[in-house]
């Protein structure tokens, strides 16, 4: 049988695109609901820490249209939604630990009745001391999980030998996911004594598991279905479970359908965000600018419950040295318990925080030595054979290659000269350039999660249906799944339909996260389609008596010639012959492992590299800034869908730039969210994005573990955005060489203005 691997992967746009621009794409709140679907409203804690002294629902419960009010006492199973650690109640009991913590659920016939009931509830809370600062929490011994240290070499001894040593503090703020579609769930009882839930979640199985736990039911009684999300970015990896559990509980208790879609302000207030970190660094270099030693201590602001914080903390450690080869490293991370909403997964998952700190350390060293940071960066890039502090020996590295290509293709020397000329001729406008290399590990750091399944049916008319555990959230994973099925079966993409993600069709899914969704689920689709292809070709071989049969480009080939058979005819014959035209595919990433007792192993299938050059211009009177250009060489492997992948690189870049520059999650001292609406929390808009973004792919085959050698692309580009911080900083120092540099992101215009007129000279 002829192999089909020489046939190109069919190119294919995002199948959702037309629905999105015509408004026909269905999101959770667009799904038609049953008659008399109940309206749900959460009463959440108005203060960040306190003891509930009075909770009176009597008069609220009598308001016409109110069906019931559910509290912790009404949970038939466990009042617990913690994903990694059981430390987060569904409903507060006795005390509240963050502003926005759910206290009770109002179930009503109408939204108006629910609102009226909310006003009629009597809630009294005796305030307790509020801690919002991770270092303060650490000093008090308030940790969410045990601290961890990754180590390589002997930093203590190495610092003795360093010609230059610099230390300081780097801090980053949080980041709101701002998925366009808020959280939400729609649940109804099924005839067989279970609950079916439509959920806006990245993790259908996590929602299913949480509901089963809340209701005290086995998982097979809960079915979770996901059509698509209007964005997730990590915010719906773990935190969609709350809404699913609340809707399911209401449906279970009332026997009716129930829907819960929070108002944007409630979503902002109740959900966790990217973790703010406060970190200490110490970096040591020799006279050749080699980094000999690096030490970092991270204080992660975890919020009031663990959520995914322990795993995020781990990824910070994995990315502590970004793309630099450092012989002696010690990195320690503390997950600190504060009275903020539990912070959670966000594109990059702790990696960006770790990478910001080392970039700050390098920038600090460079500034003190009077050289540009890129001279240090360039001298220390990883190469094949380097053993990362966590024990994985790198191969097929692209750090130096993407760096060199960026320098040459984008003519960095010319850009630098232009900037110098501009700065020499402008007094109140200054430009700055920064280079940002990235090295991001691909795989869930929890080895167990690196598995996926797919279910493929070829119907008797030749049409194909594909189900996977992948959730489409705008990232284009459905396009890639269709491409895999089309290429593997040898047929046109138009014959293939992606089904919703459903726990009844594909079980035990890992969340669509960690940039690994296409790799994991795509390889499962590949497995299933190969099984079906083998069976179909066996029928064809038997029919034609030929050993050389294949299906390619939608034609049936026999003895290397296009035969007269159509795909439809062939499938009809297979069905007549009672051939199995369905298959379940399974994939578990080989080779990966990690030993937490030694903090060593080989956790990642591979790494994604890249280099971005960012050019910023600062208005030195106003403190405002713009970005002239960001130019990127990205290591995408053999990108299997260029449009989708470019979209991920551009979107990731802008999201990272937003985090580093304008997005400021502000909580007050009492733990109340001040940036509680879109008027007070600003994400990049069309005016804030760079005037130009150039993205070039290296276009060199990725490793076998990448789907069709096309490398994972979801998260890595976000970290190019870190370059924006340093480009602005370099523009500031061009204006004021003695500015007092602090590494405190985000670099908002207010901070820029202060820095422009600050001084490090006492
Ligand atoms: N989620 C997770 C992730 O559970 N584990 C990970 O390693 C990860 N990495 C990135 C994004 N989400
Ligand atoms: Mo994510 S941070 O890959 O859900």
PDB file of N, CA and C and ligand atoms in Angstrom, residues 237 308 315 349 443-445 449 513-514 715, ligand 1:
ATOM      1  N   UNK A 237      -9.888  27.219  32.258  1.00  0.00           N
ATOM      2  CA  UNK A 237      -9.267  25.897  32.406  1.00  0.00           C
ATOM      3  C   UNK A 237      -9.796  25.241  33.675  1.00  0.00           C
ATOM      4  N   UNK A 308      -5.009  26.375  40.378  1.00  0.00           N
ATOM      5  CA  UNK A 308      -3.893  25.749  39.649  1.00  0.00           C
ATOM      6  C   UNK A 308      -2.539  26.304  40.077  1.00  0.00           C
ATOM      7  N   UNK A 315       5.720  25.869  36.611  1.00  0.00           N
ATOM      8  CA  UNK A 315       6.112  26.320  35.277  1.00  0.00           C
ATOM      9  C   UNK A 315       6.982  27.590  35.365  1.00  0.00           C
ATOM     10  N   UNK A 349       1.065  30.478  31.773  1.00  0.00           N
ATOM     11  CA  UNK A 349       0.954  29.621  32.957  1.00  0.00           C
ATOM     12  C   UNK A 349       2.162  29.727  33.892  1.00  0.00           C
ATOM     13  N   UNK A 443       4.214  20.730  26.693  1.00  0.00           N
ATOM     14  CA  UNK A 443       3.602  19.575  27.379  1.00  0.00           C
ATOM     15  C   UNK A 443       3.005  20.124  28.660  1.00  0.00           C
ATOM     16  N   UNK A 444       1.975  19.448  29.148  1.00  0.00           N
ATOM     17  CA  UNK A 444       1.550  19.725  30.512  1.00  0.00           C
ATOM     18  C   UNK A 444       2.707  19.314  31.401  1.00  0.00           C
ATOM     19  N   UNK A 445       3.041  20.129  32.391  1.00  0.00           N
ATOM     20  CA  UNK A 445       4.153  19.748  33.260  1.00  0.00           C
ATOM     21  C   UNK A 445       3.784  18.531  34.106  1.00  0.00           C
ATOM     22  N   UNK A 449      -1.259  14.320  32.405  1.00  0.00           N
ATOM     23  CA  UNK A 449      -2.259  15.044  31.607  1.00  0.00           C
ATOM     24  C   UNK A 449      -1.983  15.005  30.105  1.00  0.00           C
ATOM     25  N   UNK A 513      -5.360  23.310  26.851  1.00  0.00           N
ATOM     26  CA  UNK A 513      -4.444  24.188  27.562  1.00  0.00           C
ATOM     27  C   UNK A 513      -3.016  23.761  27.246  1.00  0.00           C
ATOM     28  N   UNK A 514      -2.077  24.526  27.801  1.00  0.00           N
ATOM     29  CA  UNK A 514      -0.657  24.179  27.720  1.00  0.00           C
ATOM     30  C   UNK A 514      -0.129  24.145  26.286  1.00  0.00           C
ATOM     31  N   UNK A 715       0.728  29.468  23.382  1.00  0.00           N
ATOM     32  CA  UNK A 715       1.235  30.340  24.439  1.00  0.00           C
ATOM     33  C   UNK A 715       2.557  31.049  24.132  1.00  0.00           C
TER      34      UNK A 715
HETATM   35  N1  LIG B   1      -2.260  23.738  32.491  1.00  0.00           N
HETATM   36  C1  LIG B   1      -1.844  22.716  33.242  1.00  0.00           C
HETATM   37  C2  LIG B   1      -1.421  24.429  31.730  1.00  0.00           C
HETATM   38  O1  LIG B   1      -2.640  22.128  33.951  1.00  0.00           O
HETATM   39  N2  LIG B   1      -0.546  22.354  33.189  1.00  0.00           N
HETATM   40  C3  LIG B   1       0.364  22.996  32.443  1.00  0.00           C
HETATM   41  O2  LIG B   1       1.519  22.631  32.432  1.00  0.00           O
HETATM   42  C4  LIG B   1      -0.076  24.085  31.680  1.00  0.00           C
HETATM   43  N3  LIG B   1       0.772  24.792  30.954  1.00  0.00           N
HETATM   44  C5  LIG B   1       0.344  25.824  30.284  1.00  0.00           C
HETATM   45  C6  LIG B   1      -1.001  26.165  30.333  1.00  0.00           C
HETATM   46  N4  LIG B   1      -1.867  25.477  31.040  1.00  0.00           N
END
